[in-house]
Tab-separated table of C-alpha atoms in Angstrom:
chain	number	residue	atom	x	y	z
A	63	UNK	CA	144.845	119.875	-30.174
A	64	UNK	CA	142.082	117.927	-28.495
A	65	UNK	CA	138.471	118.438	-29.502
A	66	UNK	CA	135.639	118.196	-27.044
A	67	UNK	CA	132.893	115.996	-28.448
A	68	UNK	CA	129.457	115.256	-27.086
A	69	UNK	CA	127.632	112.166	-28.287
A	70	UNK	CA	125.435	109.363	-27.034
A	71	UNK	CA	126.271	105.684	-26.909
A	72	UNK	CA	123.307	103.370	-26.393
A	73	UNK	CA	121.343	106.353	-25.083
A	74	UNK	CA	123.939	107.478	-22.515
A	75	UNK	CA	125.471	110.879	-23.105
A	76	UNK	CA	129.258	111.250	-23.073
A	77	UNK	CA	131.460	114.315	-23.272
A	78	UNK	CA	135.009	113.345	-24.172
A	79	UNK	CA	138.129	115.283	-25.135
A	80	UNK	CA	139.713	113.471	-28.071
A	81	UNK	CA	142.764	113.875	-30.238
A	82	UNK	CA	141.520	114.035	-33.856
A	83	UNK	CA	143.740	111.079	-34.715
A	84	UNK	CA	141.720	108.722	-32.577
A	85	UNK	CA	139.127	106.466	-34.130
A	86	UNK	CA	135.660	105.820	-32.773
A	87	UNK	CA	136.812	102.246	-32.156
A	88	UNK	CA	139.639	103.421	-29.898
A	89	UNK	CA	137.414	105.819	-27.953
A	90	UNK	CA	134.665	103.225	-27.435
A	91	UNK	CA	137.073	100.548	-26.261
A	92	UNK	CA	139.749	102.522	-24.413
A	93	UNK	CA	137.911	105.563	-23.031
A	94	UNK	CA	134.388	104.250	-22.523
A	95	UNK	CA	135.439	100.677	-21.758
A	96	UNK	CA	132.847	99.326	-24.194
A	97	UNK	CA	134.942	96.408	-25.372
A	98	UNK	CA	132.106	94.500	-27.036
A	99	UNK	CA	133.080	96.262	-30.260
A	100	UNK	CA	136.173	94.538	-31.608
A	101	UNK	CA	139.070	95.676	-33.766
A	102	UNK	CA	139.887	93.180	-36.486
A	103	UNK	CA	141.689	94.243	-39.647
A	104	UNK	CA	141.628	97.957	-38.862
A	105	UNK	CA	141.035	98.827	-42.517
A	106	UNK	CA	137.303	98.295	-43.063
A	107	UNK	CA	137.569	94.837	-44.596
A	108	UNK	CA	136.438	92.427	-41.871
A	109	UNK	CA	133.328	93.915	-40.210
A	110	UNK	CA	134.361	93.096	-36.621
A	111	UNK	CA	134.314	96.751	-35.537
A	112	UNK	CA	130.825	97.526	-36.892
A	113	UNK	CA	128.659	99.923	-34.895
A	114	UNK	CA	125.549	101.903	-35.783
A	115	UNK	CA	125.873	105.694	-36.087
A	116	UNK	CA	122.488	107.406	-36.349
A	117	UNK	CA	120.656	104.752	-38.355
A	118	UNK	CA	123.380	103.062	-40.336
A	119	UNK	CA	126.235	100.667	-39.799
A	120	UNK	CA	129.785	101.967	-40.123
A	121	UNK	CA	133.259	100.575	-39.575
A	122	UNK	CA	134.339	102.150	-36.273
A	123	UNK	CA	137.995	101.610	-37.232
A	124	UNK	CA	137.603	104.011	-40.178
A	125	UNK	CA	135.481	106.564	-38.309
A	126	UNK	CA	137.263	109.441	-36.611
A	127	UNK	CA	135.853	109.945	-33.137
A	128	UNK	CA	135.632	113.722	-33.731
A	129	UNK	CA	133.209	113.058	-36.576
A	130	UNK	CA	130.516	111.585	-34.295
A	131	UNK	CA	130.133	114.840	-32.365
A	132	UNK	CA	126.390	115.329	-31.774
A	133	UNK	CA	125.489	111.879	-33.060
A	134	UNK	CA	123.878	108.778	-31.584
A	135	UNK	CA	126.028	105.641	-31.555
A	136	UNK	CA	124.750	102.142	-30.874
A	137	UNK	CA	127.061	99.278	-29.989
A	138	UNK	CA	126.497	95.616	-29.194
A	139	UNK	CA	126.170	96.565	-25.507
A	140	UNK	CA	123.038	98.484	-26.513
A	141	UNK	CA	121.377	95.360	-27.901
A	142	UNK	CA	120.958	93.930	-24.394
A	143	UNK	CA	121.003	96.960	-22.110
A	144	UNK	CA	120.326	95.031	-18.891
A	145	UNK	CA	123.265	92.757	-19.587
A	146	UNK	CA	121.081	89.794	-18.705
A	147	UNK	CA	118.096	89.548	-20.997
A	148	UNK	CA	119.361	88.961	-24.513
A	149	UNK	CA	118.135	90.679	-27.671
A	150	UNK	CA	116.298	88.288	-30.061
A	151	UNK	CA	119.276	88.524	-32.444
A	152	UNK	CA	121.642	87.433	-29.679
A	153	UNK	CA	119.301	84.675	-28.560
A	154	UNK	CA	119.151	83.361	-32.102
A	155	UNK	CA	122.956	83.425	-32.419
A	156	UNK	CA	123.252	81.350	-29.241
A	157	UNK	CA	120.453	78.970	-30.185
A	158	UNK	CA	121.679	78.191	-33.705
A	159	UNK	CA	125.365	77.780	-32.833
A	160	UNK	CA	126.343	80.895	-34.757
A	161	UNK	CA	129.071	81.747	-32.247
A	162	UNK	CA	132.331	79.908	-31.871
A	163	UNK	CA	135.277	82.115	-30.931
A	164	UNK	CA	132.949	85.135	-30.822
A	165	UNK	CA	135.293	87.719	-32.318
A	166	UNK	CA	133.072	88.491	-35.316
A	167	UNK	CA	129.832	88.200	-33.341
A	168	UNK	CA	129.263	91.773	-32.241
A	169	UNK	CA	129.876	93.070	-35.754
A	170	UNK	CA	127.615	90.378	-37.220
A	171	UNK	CA	124.860	91.235	-34.742
A	172	UNK	CA	125.048	94.955	-35.456
A	173	UNK	CA	124.899	94.237	-39.199
A	174	UNK	CA	121.899	91.974	-38.554
A	175	UNK	CA	120.190	94.692	-36.475
A	176	UNK	CA	120.731	97.193	-39.305
A	177	UNK	CA	119.470	94.734	-41.922
A	178	UNK	CA	116.351	93.775	-39.950
A	179	UNK	CA	115.509	97.424	-39.228
A	180	UNK	CA	115.220	97.935	-42.990
A	181	UNK	CA	113.967	94.537	-44.064
A	182	UNK	CA	112.058	92.561	-41.384
A	183	UNK	CA	111.694	89.472	-43.615
A	184	UNK	CA	114.950	89.000	-45.511
A	185	UNK	CA	115.480	85.945	-47.687
A	186	UNK	CA	118.697	83.957	-47.528
A	187	UNK	CA	120.336	85.904	-50.351
A	188	UNK	CA	119.412	89.203	-48.717
A	189	UNK	CA	120.869	88.056	-45.405
A	190	UNK	CA	124.096	86.988	-47.111
A	191	UNK	CA	124.301	90.333	-48.938
A	192	UNK	CA	123.602	92.207	-45.681
A	193	UNK	CA	126.430	90.377	-43.910
A	194	UNK	CA	128.873	90.429	-46.812
A	195	UNK	CA	132.197	91.834	-45.753
A	196	UNK	CA	131.792	90.379	-42.272
A	197	UNK	CA	134.399	87.687	-41.970
A	198	UNK	CA	134.047	84.666	-39.705
A	199	UNK	CA	136.879	82.155	-39.596
A	200	UNK	CA	135.017	79.592	-37.446
A	201	UNK	CA	131.448	78.864	-38.377
A	202	UNK	CA	131.385	78.641	-42.149
A	203	UNK	CA	128.596	81.248	-42.091
A	204	UNK	CA	125.621	78.898	-42.460
A	205	UNK	CA	124.638	79.073	-38.791
A	206	UNK	CA	125.003	82.847	-38.819
A	207	UNK	CA	122.669	83.153	-41.793
A	208	UNK	CA	120.235	80.831	-40.038
A	209	UNK	CA	120.502	82.895	-36.831
A	210	UNK	CA	119.485	86.074	-38.639
A	211	UNK	CA	116.538	84.283	-40.194
A	212	UNK	CA	115.455	82.900	-36.797
A	213	UNK	CA	115.876	86.347	-35.214
A	214	UNK	CA	113.821	87.962	-37.959
A	215	UNK	CA	110.960	85.572	-37.309
A	216	UNK	CA	111.127	86.080	-33.527
A	217	UNK	CA	111.127	89.849	-33.969
A	218	UNK	CA	108.188	89.721	-36.384
A	219	UNK	CA	106.216	87.538	-33.972
A	220	UNK	CA	106.872	89.758	-30.960
A	221	UNK	CA	105.791	92.754	-33.007
A	222	UNK	CA	102.500	91.019	-33.887
A	223	UNK	CA	101.965	90.236	-30.214
A	224	UNK	CA	102.609	93.855	-29.287
A	225	UNK	CA	99.983	94.955	-31.769
A	226	UNK	CA	97.507	92.347	-30.487
A	227	UNK	CA	98.312	93.027	-26.821
B	293	UNK	CA	147.024	105.790	-32.117
B	294	UNK	CA	148.002	104.530	-35.489
B	295	UNK	CA	147.385	107.725	-37.434
B	296	UNK	CA	149.864	110.499	-38.225
B	297	UNK	CA	149.345	113.857	-36.511
B	298	UNK	CA	146.899	116.227	-38.205
B	299	UNK	CA	144.585	119.107	-37.400
B	300	UNK	CA	140.893	118.418	-37.977
B	301	UNK	CA	138.269	120.793	-39.327
B	302	UNK	CA	134.572	120.269	-40.052
B	303	UNK	CA	133.440	123.441	-41.862
B	304	UNK	CA	129.735	124.173	-42.465
B	305	UNK	CA	130.022	125.786	-45.896
B	306	UNK	CA	131.973	125.151	-49.090
B	307	UNK	CA	133.481	128.640	-48.833
B	308	UNK	CA	134.772	127.926	-45.347
B	309	UNK	CA	136.226	124.622	-46.571
B	310	UNK	CA	137.949	126.345	-49.506
B	311	UNK	CA	139.487	128.934	-47.187
B	312	UNK	CA	140.757	126.208	-44.862
B	313	UNK	CA	142.203	124.333	-47.826
B	314	UNK	CA	144.016	127.480	-48.998
B	315	UNK	CA	145.235	128.363	-45.489
B	316	UNK	CA	146.700	124.932	-44.775
B	317	UNK	CA	148.537	124.545	-48.055
B	318	UNK	CA	149.685	121.359	-49.740
B	319	UNK	CA	149.463	119.256	-46.576
B	320	UNK	CA	145.701	119.703	-46.276
B	321	UNK	CA	143.462	116.914	-47.420
B	322	UNK	CA	139.719	116.931	-48.029
B	323	UNK	CA	137.807	113.937	-46.676
B	324	UNK	CA	134.215	112.732	-47.022
B	325	UNK	CA	133.399	109.187	-45.876
B	326	UNK	CA	137.041	108.408	-45.158
B	327	UNK	CA	136.994	104.851	-46.474
B	328	UNK	CA	139.981	105.542	-48.749
B	329	UNK	CA	141.706	108.451	-46.981
B	330	UNK	CA	141.667	106.697	-43.583
B	331	UNK	CA	143.031	103.446	-45.020
B	332	UNK	CA	145.860	105.313	-46.755
B	333	UNK	CA	146.694	107.100	-43.492
B	334	UNK	CA	146.631	103.850	-41.531
B	335	UNK	CA	149.034	102.309	-44.042
B	336	UNK	CA	151.314	105.353	-43.835
B	337	UNK	CA	150.766	106.213	-47.514
B	338	UNK	CA	149.220	109.575	-46.708
B	339	UNK	CA	150.391	111.980	-43.999
B	340	UNK	CA	148.173	115.045	-44.163
B	341	UNK	CA	148.843	117.937	-41.785
B	342	UNK	CA	145.171	118.929	-41.882
B	343	UNK	CA	141.986	116.972	-42.571
B	344	UNK	CA	139.049	119.017	-43.798
B	345	UNK	CA	135.882	116.970	-43.414
B	346	UNK	CA	133.050	117.814	-45.799
B	347	UNK	CA	130.445	115.876	-43.821
B	348	UNK	CA	128.954	118.891	-42.015
B	349	UNK	CA	128.307	120.830	-45.227
B	350	UNK	CA	124.574	120.401	-45.724
B	351	UNK	CA	124.467	121.445	-49.394
B	352	UNK	CA	126.908	118.695	-50.455
B	353	UNK	CA	124.799	115.818	-49.189
B	354	UNK	CA	121.937	115.913	-51.646
B	355	UNK	CA	121.044	113.835	-54.672
B	356	UNK	CA	118.840	115.585	-57.248
B	357	UNK	CA	117.296	114.356	-60.462
B	358	UNK	CA	115.055	115.960	-62.999
B	359	UNK	CA	114.272	114.823	-66.500
B	360	UNK	CA	115.677	117.985	-68.082
B	361	UNK	CA	118.880	118.630	-66.139
B	362	UNK	CA	119.776	115.063	-65.264
B	363	UNK	CA	121.388	113.806	-62.109
B	364	UNK	CA	123.507	115.622	-59.549
B	365	UNK	CA	125.177	113.592	-56.805
B	366	UNK	CA	126.552	115.730	-53.976
B	367	UNK	CA	130.106	115.133	-52.808
B	368	UNK	CA	129.086	113.578	-49.500
B	369	UNK	CA	126.054	111.552	-50.636
B	370	UNK	CA	126.869	108.026	-49.453
B	371	UNK	CA	127.198	105.203	-51.981
B	372	UNK	CA	124.303	103.409	-50.249
B	373	UNK	CA	121.944	106.384	-50.697
B	374	UNK	CA	122.985	106.743	-54.329
B	375	UNK	CA	122.269	103.085	-55.092
B	376	UNK	CA	118.844	103.177	-53.402
B	377	UNK	CA	117.663	106.527	-54.806
B	378	UNK	CA	114.459	105.767	-56.762
B	379	UNK	CA	115.355	107.963	-59.773
B	380	UNK	CA	118.849	106.493	-59.985
B	381	UNK	CA	117.420	102.969	-59.767
B	382	UNK	CA	115.030	103.841	-62.583
B	383	UNK	CA	117.252	105.871	-64.945
B	384	UNK	CA	120.832	104.846	-64.133
B	385	UNK	CA	120.729	101.088	-63.382
B	386	UNK	CA	124.355	100.505	-64.437
B	387	UNK	CA	125.537	102.920	-61.744
B	388	UNK	CA	123.384	101.129	-59.162
B	389	UNK	CA	124.868	97.797	-60.213
B	390	UNK	CA	128.410	99.193	-59.974
B	391	UNK	CA	127.794	100.489	-56.443
B	392	UNK	CA	126.055	97.332	-55.221
B	393	UNK	CA	128.995	95.253	-56.385
B	394	UNK	CA	131.462	97.419	-54.440
B	395	UNK	CA	132.901	96.743	-51.007
B	396	UNK	CA	130.475	95.924	-48.175
B	397	UNK	CA	127.453	97.474	-46.439
B	398	UNK	CA	129.481	99.530	-43.953
B	399	UNK	CA	131.824	100.942	-46.579
B	400	UNK	CA	128.840	101.788	-48.812
B	401	UNK	CA	127.203	103.529	-45.840
B	402	UNK	CA	130.310	105.667	-45.297
B	403	UNK	CA	131.961	106.014	-48.709
B	404	UNK	CA	130.809	108.321	-51.488
B	405	UNK	CA	130.710	108.312	-55.293
B	406	UNK	CA	132.769	111.518	-55.257
B	407	UNK	CA	135.385	109.839	-53.067
B	408	UNK	CA	135.529	106.828	-55.371
B	409	UNK	CA	136.228	109.223	-58.260
B	410	UNK	CA	138.733	111.431	-56.368
B	411	UNK	CA	140.635	108.384	-55.143
B	412	UNK	CA	141.262	107.740	-58.856
B	413	UNK	CA	141.980	104.037	-58.610
B	414	UNK	CA	142.159	102.469	-62.098
B	415	UNK	CA	139.668	99.923	-60.718
B	416	UNK	CA	137.132	102.490	-59.383
B	417	UNK	CA	133.788	100.806	-60.033
B	418	UNK	CA	131.765	103.979	-60.493
B	419	UNK	CA	134.151	105.439	-63.102
B	420	UNK	CA	133.265	103.308	-66.176
B	421	UNK	CA	129.460	103.729	-65.893
B	422	UNK	CA	129.754	107.461	-65.134
B	423	UNK	CA	132.179	107.999	-68.027
B	424	UNK	CA	130.059	106.202	-70.606
B	425	UNK	CA	127.072	108.286	-69.445
B	426	UNK	CA	129.086	111.480	-70.116
B	427	UNK	CA	129.462	112.253	-66.429
B	428	UNK	CA	131.164	115.444	-65.310
B	429	UNK	CA	132.578	116.743	-62.062
B	430	UNK	CA	131.837	120.164	-60.592
B	431	UNK	CA	134.911	121.666	-58.990
B	432	UNK	CA	134.919	124.704	-56.709
B	433	UNK	CA	137.875	126.864	-55.740
B	434	UNK	CA	138.296	130.354	-54.334
B	435	UNK	CA	138.664	131.526	-57.940
B	436	UNK	CA	135.284	130.134	-58.964
B	437	UNK	CA	133.698	127.026	-60.395
B	438	UNK	CA	134.600	124.781	-63.277
B	439	UNK	CA	133.102	121.678	-64.788
B	440	UNK	CA	135.294	118.929	-66.137
B	441	UNK	CA	134.312	115.856	-68.119
B	442	UNK	CA	135.226	112.623	-66.358
B	443	UNK	CA	136.948	111.668	-69.617
B	444	UNK	CA	139.514	114.366	-68.831
B	445	UNK	CA	139.645	113.871	-65.084
B	446	UNK	CA	142.010	110.962	-64.463
B	447	UNK	CA	145.775	111.261	-65.036
B	448	UNK	CA	147.185	108.137	-63.435
B	449	UNK	CA	146.686	105.837	-60.460
B	450	UNK	CA	145.595	108.145	-57.626
B	451	UNK	CA	146.237	111.258	-59.723
B	452	UNK	CA	143.577	113.556	-61.172
B	453	UNK	CA	143.451	116.886	-62.980
B	454	UNK	CA	142.147	118.635	-59.874
B	455	UNK	CA	144.518	121.326	-58.652
B	456	UNK	CA	145.288	122.086	-55.030
B	457	UNK	CA	142.682	124.395	-53.604
B	458	UNK	CA	139.834	122.739	-55.512
B	459	UNK	CA	137.039	120.702	-53.977
B	460	UNK	CA	134.850	118.345	-55.970
B	461	UNK	CA	131.382	119.517	-54.934
B	462	UNK	CA	129.226	117.206	-57.064
B	463	UNK	CA	129.027	114.823	-59.975
B	464	UNK	CA	126.662	115.553	-62.819
B	465	UNK	CA	125.220	113.048	-65.282
B	466	UNK	CA	123.011	114.165	-68.189
B	467	UNK	CA	119.518	112.669	-68.444
B	468	UNK	CA	119.470	109.383	-70.368
B	469	UNK	CA	118.749	109.821	-74.084
B	470	UNK	CA	115.844	107.995	-75.718
B	471	UNK	CA	116.911	104.581	-77.046
B	472	UNK	CA	120.047	104.579	-74.917
B	473	UNK	CA	121.320	101.728	-72.759
B	474	UNK	CA	124.181	101.414	-70.305
B	475	UNK	CA	125.747	98.373	-68.671
B	476	UNK	CA	128.590	97.771	-66.242
B	477	UNK	CA	130.138	94.347	-65.803
B	478	UNK	CA	132.934	93.485	-63.389
B	479	UNK	CA	134.835	90.488	-62.188
B	480	UNK	CA	137.053	89.812	-59.200
B	481	UNK	CA	138.497	86.710	-57.597
B	482	UNK	CA	135.746	86.314	-54.992
B	483	UNK	CA	132.919	88.872	-54.951
B	484	UNK	CA	132.244	92.550	-54.368
B	485	UNK	CA	134.367	92.680	-51.244
B	486	UNK	CA	137.345	92.302	-53.582
B	487	UNK	CA	138.478	95.202	-55.709
B	488	UNK	CA	137.522	94.674	-59.362
B	489	UNK	CA	140.158	92.816	-61.375
B	490	UNK	CA	138.447	94.050	-64.542
B	491	UNK	CA	135.386	96.279	-65.019
B	492	UNK	CA	133.777	97.295	-68.304
B	493	UNK	CA	131.215	100.015	-68.913
B	494	UNK	CA	129.313	100.303	-72.185
B	495	UNK	CA	126.852	103.011	-73.172
B	496	UNK	CA	125.107	103.026	-76.534
B	497	UNK	CA	122.410	105.004	-78.324
B	498	UNK	CA	120.364	103.341	-81.042
B	499	UNK	CA	118.963	104.738	-84.287
B	500	UNK	CA	116.473	102.104	-85.336
B	501	UNK	CA	118.282	98.832	-84.702
B	502	UNK	CA	121.774	100.184	-85.305
B	503	UNK	CA	124.118	101.738	-82.795
B	504	UNK	CA	124.609	105.401	-83.615
B	505	UNK	CA	126.820	106.222	-80.643
B	506	UNK	CA	128.934	103.942	-78.460
B	507	UNK	CA	131.101	104.654	-75.459
B	508	UNK	CA	133.186	101.897	-73.904
B	509	UNK	CA	135.346	102.322	-70.817
B	510	UNK	CA	137.671	99.648	-69.435
B	511	UNK	CA	138.508	99.649	-65.721
B	512	UNK	CA	141.554	98.138	-63.981
B	513	UNK	CA	143.356	97.330	-67.247
B	514	UNK	CA	145.291	100.601	-67.651
B	515	UNK	CA	146.708	103.333	-65.363
B	516	UNK	CA	143.338	105.100	-65.581
B	517	UNK	CA	139.804	103.970	-66.498
B	518	UNK	CA	140.335	104.062	-70.281
B	519	UNK	CA	138.125	104.702	-73.277
B	520	UNK	CA	138.349	101.850	-75.797
B	521	UNK	CA	138.144	104.149	-78.822
B	522	UNK	CA	138.804	101.526	-81.488
B	523	UNK	CA	136.141	99.250	-80.055
B	524	UNK	CA	133.701	102.152	-79.970
B	525	UNK	CA	134.396	102.788	-83.658
B	526	UNK	CA	133.913	99.120	-84.472
B	527	UNK	CA	130.469	99.097	-82.828
B	528	UNK	CA	129.357	102.317	-84.505
B	529	UNK	CA	126.587	101.742	-87.077
B	530	UNK	CA	126.280	98.030	-86.278
B	531	UNK	CA	123.262	96.032	-85.098
B	532	UNK	CA	123.140	93.630	-82.172
B	533	UNK	CA	124.550	90.269	-83.271
B	534	UNK	CA	126.685	87.522	-81.776
B	535	UNK	CA	129.356	88.218	-84.366
B	536	UNK	CA	129.576	91.876	-83.353
B	537	UNK	CA	129.761	91.031	-79.650
B	538	UNK	CA	132.668	88.672	-80.286
B	539	UNK	CA	134.531	91.183	-82.460
B	540	UNK	CA	134.031	93.986	-79.948
B	541	UNK	CA	135.281	91.798	-77.094
B	542	UNK	CA	138.402	90.848	-79.043
B	543	UNK	CA	139.119	94.433	-80.023
B	544	UNK	CA	138.696	95.673	-76.438
B	545	UNK	CA	141.076	92.956	-75.230
B	546	UNK	CA	143.642	94.208	-77.768
B	547	UNK	CA	143.179	97.793	-76.666
B	548	UNK	CA	143.507	97.042	-72.953
B	549	UNK	CA	146.907	97.676	-71.380
B	550	UNK	CA	146.740	95.479	-68.271
B	551	UNK	CA	149.499	94.643	-65.815
B	552	UNK	CA	149.941	91.550	-63.654
B	553	UNK	CA	149.516	92.130	-59.945
B	554	UNK	CA	148.327	90.296	-56.850
B	555	UNK	CA	144.718	90.383	-58.081
B	556	UNK	CA	145.173	88.953	-61.578
B	557	UNK	CA	147.639	88.333	-64.358
B	558	UNK	CA	147.754	90.557	-67.414
B	559	UNK	CA	146.763	87.718	-69.758
B	560	UNK	CA	143.724	86.783	-67.637
B	561	UNK	CA	142.723	90.460	-67.503
B	562	UNK	CA	142.848	90.605	-71.296
B	563	UNK	CA	140.638	87.515	-71.616
B	564	UNK	CA	138.170	88.898	-69.099
B	565	UNK	CA	138.114	92.240	-70.898
B	566	UNK	CA	136.820	90.361	-73.935
B	567	UNK	CA	134.189	88.473	-71.930
B	568	UNK	CA	132.945	91.492	-69.992
B	569	UNK	CA	132.870	93.746	-73.049
B	570	UNK	CA	130.716	91.155	-74.816
B	571	UNK	CA	128.320	90.926	-71.871
B	572	UNK	CA	128.163	94.669	-71.263
B	573	UNK	CA	127.570	95.445	-74.932
B	574	UNK	CA	124.827	92.826	-75.100
B	575	UNK	CA	123.090	94.220	-72.019
B	576	UNK	CA	123.467	97.811	-73.264
B	577	UNK	CA	121.776	96.821	-76.563
B	578	UNK	CA	119.033	95.044	-74.614
B	579	UNK	CA	118.403	98.053	-72.370
B	580	UNK	CA	118.504	100.515	-75.284
B	581	UNK	CA	115.977	98.493	-77.247
B	582	UNK	CA	113.522	98.689	-74.332
B	583	UNK	CA	113.679	102.464	-73.882
């Protein structure tokens, strides 16, 4: 039996009829065509499918779509809503060479967004702990850690400007 | 869709959940964060006909502490919330350490302490610290409530003494005694993302300098998280000393009943049981002496 669920993704409201067997990952990618969220291992080990539900990161491959009824979901598409102007986290990933094949990137960026929302000035160890469980087979991680640090600084600075302005 | 066919329910009360569990019989499965249940379904190891999610039951989400009654962790309180709760950080640091060394951020945001216990893996990181702190589980069924010590909870890998129709509603841990200290030490091939190859929990209470009560639980070296009763007896009445730490480690290694698997060999597990028991006992003494 299908369940009708109502939820928001990046602020847009969706009403979808879903079979309870379907994961949030499947509904985002196949029904809503939001393919920025990837499916890696499918068992919560690699971090590629990470999205934010309410205010915390989850593995969308282990989340049943029915369980997000009434909730707010944020995906990588929500980081840069215009599709043109990049979020400071994305800018930093580009600038520091933290992207090679790109498959882990959206999960990494969502984890970084979650981390920076709780800790605007993380040290290197805190960044590594915040990204642990996110696997990247290309970069060797150093550039990704640097990207999060660069993004944190940019976000702190723009916040100071906002306050001044 | 990679999952087997099941009906899904998200009841609002424990009573409603218990009725659903009774109505749907043996094929019904209770789920909280889903980080174990979902993985088992994806791998085809679990084919429930009904999933009863506990996530919409408000009363199961809370974490409560008071100095007299101790700590109660609701069945759906996420691991992340448990490890960052100020009272748990202050009074139950070994549990915080166990949780922070588990899995990754996303799994800790979704998964629960109750789920880690119900999954009953011999390597469950929260089991040794909770057991040495005399943790108990509160179980509800249509017949009523019962409380079971975690020492009597596990029966084998993935098997517990819960009976069908019961739901684990919360975990209770007594308040820490004066002059008590608890430590959890674990090791795995890489880091927390890996399941523990060995985990050791030690809880002691001091009278003066000497240990008047010791509880030692070994994880991932037996079919269930196991009490090392002989090692506990050895520590009883003794003071902190290098010699004691060495003896306790050796005894715990003898008591362990490890197997070889893809994560580690039995002989390495035995050696690590000795090392981790030494470290955990040392830290437990240190913590007890400061309280």
